[in-house]
């Protein structure tokens, strides 16, 4: 039964990750009444849910935090690429400094919303995850900060529910942890989550079976331990690095080279690839030659370099061919590369088997393991589903939000996402989202987007308030134009040449389209700023 509350908020924010916390702090300081509803029992967004063995940030620490000096000045990271527990420590630090928790309702999952046209308010329904009770709250604005990976995807595999051992999706890992020491572990999936679990579990598991469908083009992380002096030195560059974020394609503190891979000699190209490889992290991906996402021939040089580096680390030639095939299965970097520390060496261990699902697909799961098409049963105590997410749109479509025409986001997005500026959809007035579809989201560093796209949302609400306006809605025409713009940009890239969650390929029935804005963060921010300067062009305000 629904228990109405007397709450009437200016803004209800959904999700207590980077984006939601930023909204809460900024809007509260401007005098808005704001509450965050968060399904998890603590803050951190994906870092609350993803506590599987080895879960670790793939962005280097200086850029994986809020840019406010009062927050970074007295927080030190112990590793350049922090683990999930350190990210949680960071969120607790932010919470202590900004006193955010007092305005967050934890264990509260938003399940639906209707717009009350007369009062120009959303009536939002939520469920208490501990008791199952539902309640409702009214808010003038609904800001969805549900992230790109909040709805786990579990493939339909025959017999999965009959497995008698421990079976967990990486994003629903037991909060108390799960010791895999001495156990027979199977991991389905070799995306970013799979690579990390595999790497972490291999030394402890009695036996590890990796079920790989597509090889991950993983890049060396080059982890570093950071002492106080290292933190102090890094902090000197923070202001400059934060300022640079808005000027780079993916919101980092580096960008693509100013030339293409085919514009340089073979020697220079190799020297550049070597240098990036030694630097580690995403620079081999997002700091490489500027034609890598656009020109197949240029891309092939990146793939060949990656392949040869990786193969040199794998002892068995047949295994090397499966992990780093001679002929690329898709262009380099158009499926998200993971960062690895000892991933490829894992396959040289005697206790590790690689099952290539392209040769022998999974036929069924039994009480005791996984049976592949060759009739072999892989006996397991623990089955890890590192099978990803209904990415980017899943967090939004999972909530039964009713448009003014009576359909839900799931209905509206069924034939493809429809957004204006990647931040609003016609039929859903007074509803904005951060890090959503057709915004830089998956192609942008999370905290960067939380702040820069988040600033646009705050500025928009301020515009409404200062002008005595109470209703804003994107027009279908503006959506059409934004969708065409995204499609035109996409057509020039190599992204459609891989099956990936970027393209919506990983969830059966999902429309195939690029879910993130491929024009780079600076262009995106400019377009958002221009729309605002023109009186929120593409929106109807009233
Ligand atoms: O999910 P994924 P993820 N049978 O979708 C396989 C972020 N992230 O959780 O490639 C067998 O990438 C699937 O195979 P294929 C990051 O942005 C960040 O790993 O589709 N296999 C794939 O190998 C990342 O990109 C961090 O052929 C099946 C895997 O499962 C995003 O989240 C850490 C299958 C899914 O990979 C998602 O990463 C973790 C089936 N039926 C995640 N269905 C850090 O920053 C799917 N697969 C550290």
XYZ file of C-alpha atoms and ligand atoms in Angstrom, residues 46-47 50 52 54-59 64 82 148-149 153-157 169-171 187-196 211-216 221 282 285 329-330 335-339 357-358 361-362 385-391 435 442 499-502 505-508, ligand 1:
117
model
C 28.159 2.063 -8.945
C 30.777 1.913 -6.196
C 30.317 -3.124 -7.582
C 33.390 -7.821 -6.576
C 39.302 -6.665 -8.003
C 36.718 -3.916 -8.693
C 38.867 -0.898 -9.382
C 38.690 2.487 -11.097
C 40.000 2.665 -14.652
C 40.558 6.428 -14.459
C 38.317 10.447 -10.416
C 41.929 3.132 -6.538
C 24.980 4.171 -17.225
C 25.385 0.887 -15.372
C 22.084 -7.650 -17.508
C 21.781 -11.379 -16.881
C 21.580 -13.417 -20.089
C 19.012 -16.140 -20.436
C 21.005 -19.312 -20.004
C 26.332 -10.869 -11.023
C 29.354 -8.610 -10.492
C 27.110 -5.615 -9.824
C 33.512 -16.348 -14.897
C 31.155 -15.634 -17.790
C 32.163 -12.420 -19.557
C 35.440 -10.676 -20.228
C 34.418 -7.004 -20.179
C 35.928 -4.579 -17.666
C 34.266 -6.395 -14.744
C 35.262 -9.859 -15.972
C 38.908 -8.896 -16.529
C 39.139 -7.594 -12.969
C 34.067 -18.290 -20.526
C 35.037 -15.766 -23.218
C 32.772 -14.760 -26.083
C 34.783 -11.804 -27.384
C 38.379 -11.040 -26.395
C 38.878 -7.827 -24.450
C 47.110 -0.100 -16.125
C 43.554 4.954 -21.148
C 42.967 4.639 -26.220
C 37.414 -9.307 -34.532
C 36.479 -5.634 -34.380
C 34.452 -1.693 -27.596
C 35.529 -0.445 -24.164
C 39.072 -1.636 -23.382
C 39.711 -2.654 -19.811
C 42.806 -1.798 -17.833
C 32.378 -19.593 -26.522
C 32.718 -18.898 -30.232
C 28.882 -21.955 -26.658
C 27.314 -22.500 -23.251
C 28.157 -13.379 -14.122
C 30.311 -10.560 -15.443
C 27.738 -10.024 -18.159
C 27.311 -6.271 -18.017
C 24.361 -3.940 -18.018
C 21.345 -2.709 -19.888
C 23.669 0.210 -20.316
C 25.038 11.053 -17.858
C 29.959 6.443 -21.689
C 28.950 -5.481 -31.288
C 29.067 -3.635 -27.987
C 26.998 -2.169 -25.206
C 27.910 1.257 -26.640
C 24.009 -4.802 -28.940
C 24.386 -6.666 -25.670
C 20.723 -6.710 -24.674
C 18.465 -8.784 -26.960
O 30.118 -5.443 -18.930
P 30.393 -5.604 -20.500
P 31.144 -5.020 -17.776
N 27.192 -15.444 -22.980
O 29.066 -5.470 -21.158
C 29.778 -11.190 -22.014
C 32.183 -0.041 -16.814
N 33.032 -0.675 -15.839
O 30.395 -5.081 -16.499
O 31.717 -9.019 -25.532
C 28.502 -15.231 -22.828
O 31.468 -4.756 -20.973
C 30.145 -10.185 -23.050
O 30.577 -10.821 -24.242
P 30.590 -9.987 -25.638
C 32.935 0.087 -18.118
O 32.556 1.234 -18.800
C 34.070 0.022 -15.406
O 32.374 -5.795 -17.865
O 29.248 -9.291 -25.701
N 29.053 -14.050 -22.582
C 31.230 -9.415 -22.324
O 32.458 -10.063 -22.394
C 32.524 -1.133 -18.823
O 32.706 -1.098 -20.216
C 34.935 -0.511 -14.534
O 30.756 -11.016 -26.664
C 28.226 -13.025 -22.458
C 30.724 -9.430 -20.890
O 29.809 -10.493 -20.778
C 31.077 -1.237 -18.406
O 31.057 -0.839 -17.063
C 34.740 -1.795 -14.058
C 26.827 -13.157 -22.586
C 30.009 -8.149 -20.516
O 30.901 -7.089 -20.600
C 30.501 -2.609 -18.505
O 31.496 -3.547 -18.105
C 33.664 -2.496 -14.501
C 26.328 -14.434 -22.863
N 25.014 -14.647 -23.046
C 32.809 -1.920 -15.385
N 26.268 -11.957 -22.411
C 36.077 0.298 -14.129
O 36.238 1.455 -14.395
C 27.272 -11.095 -22.177
N 28.448 -11.736 -22.212
C 37.079 -0.359 -13.435
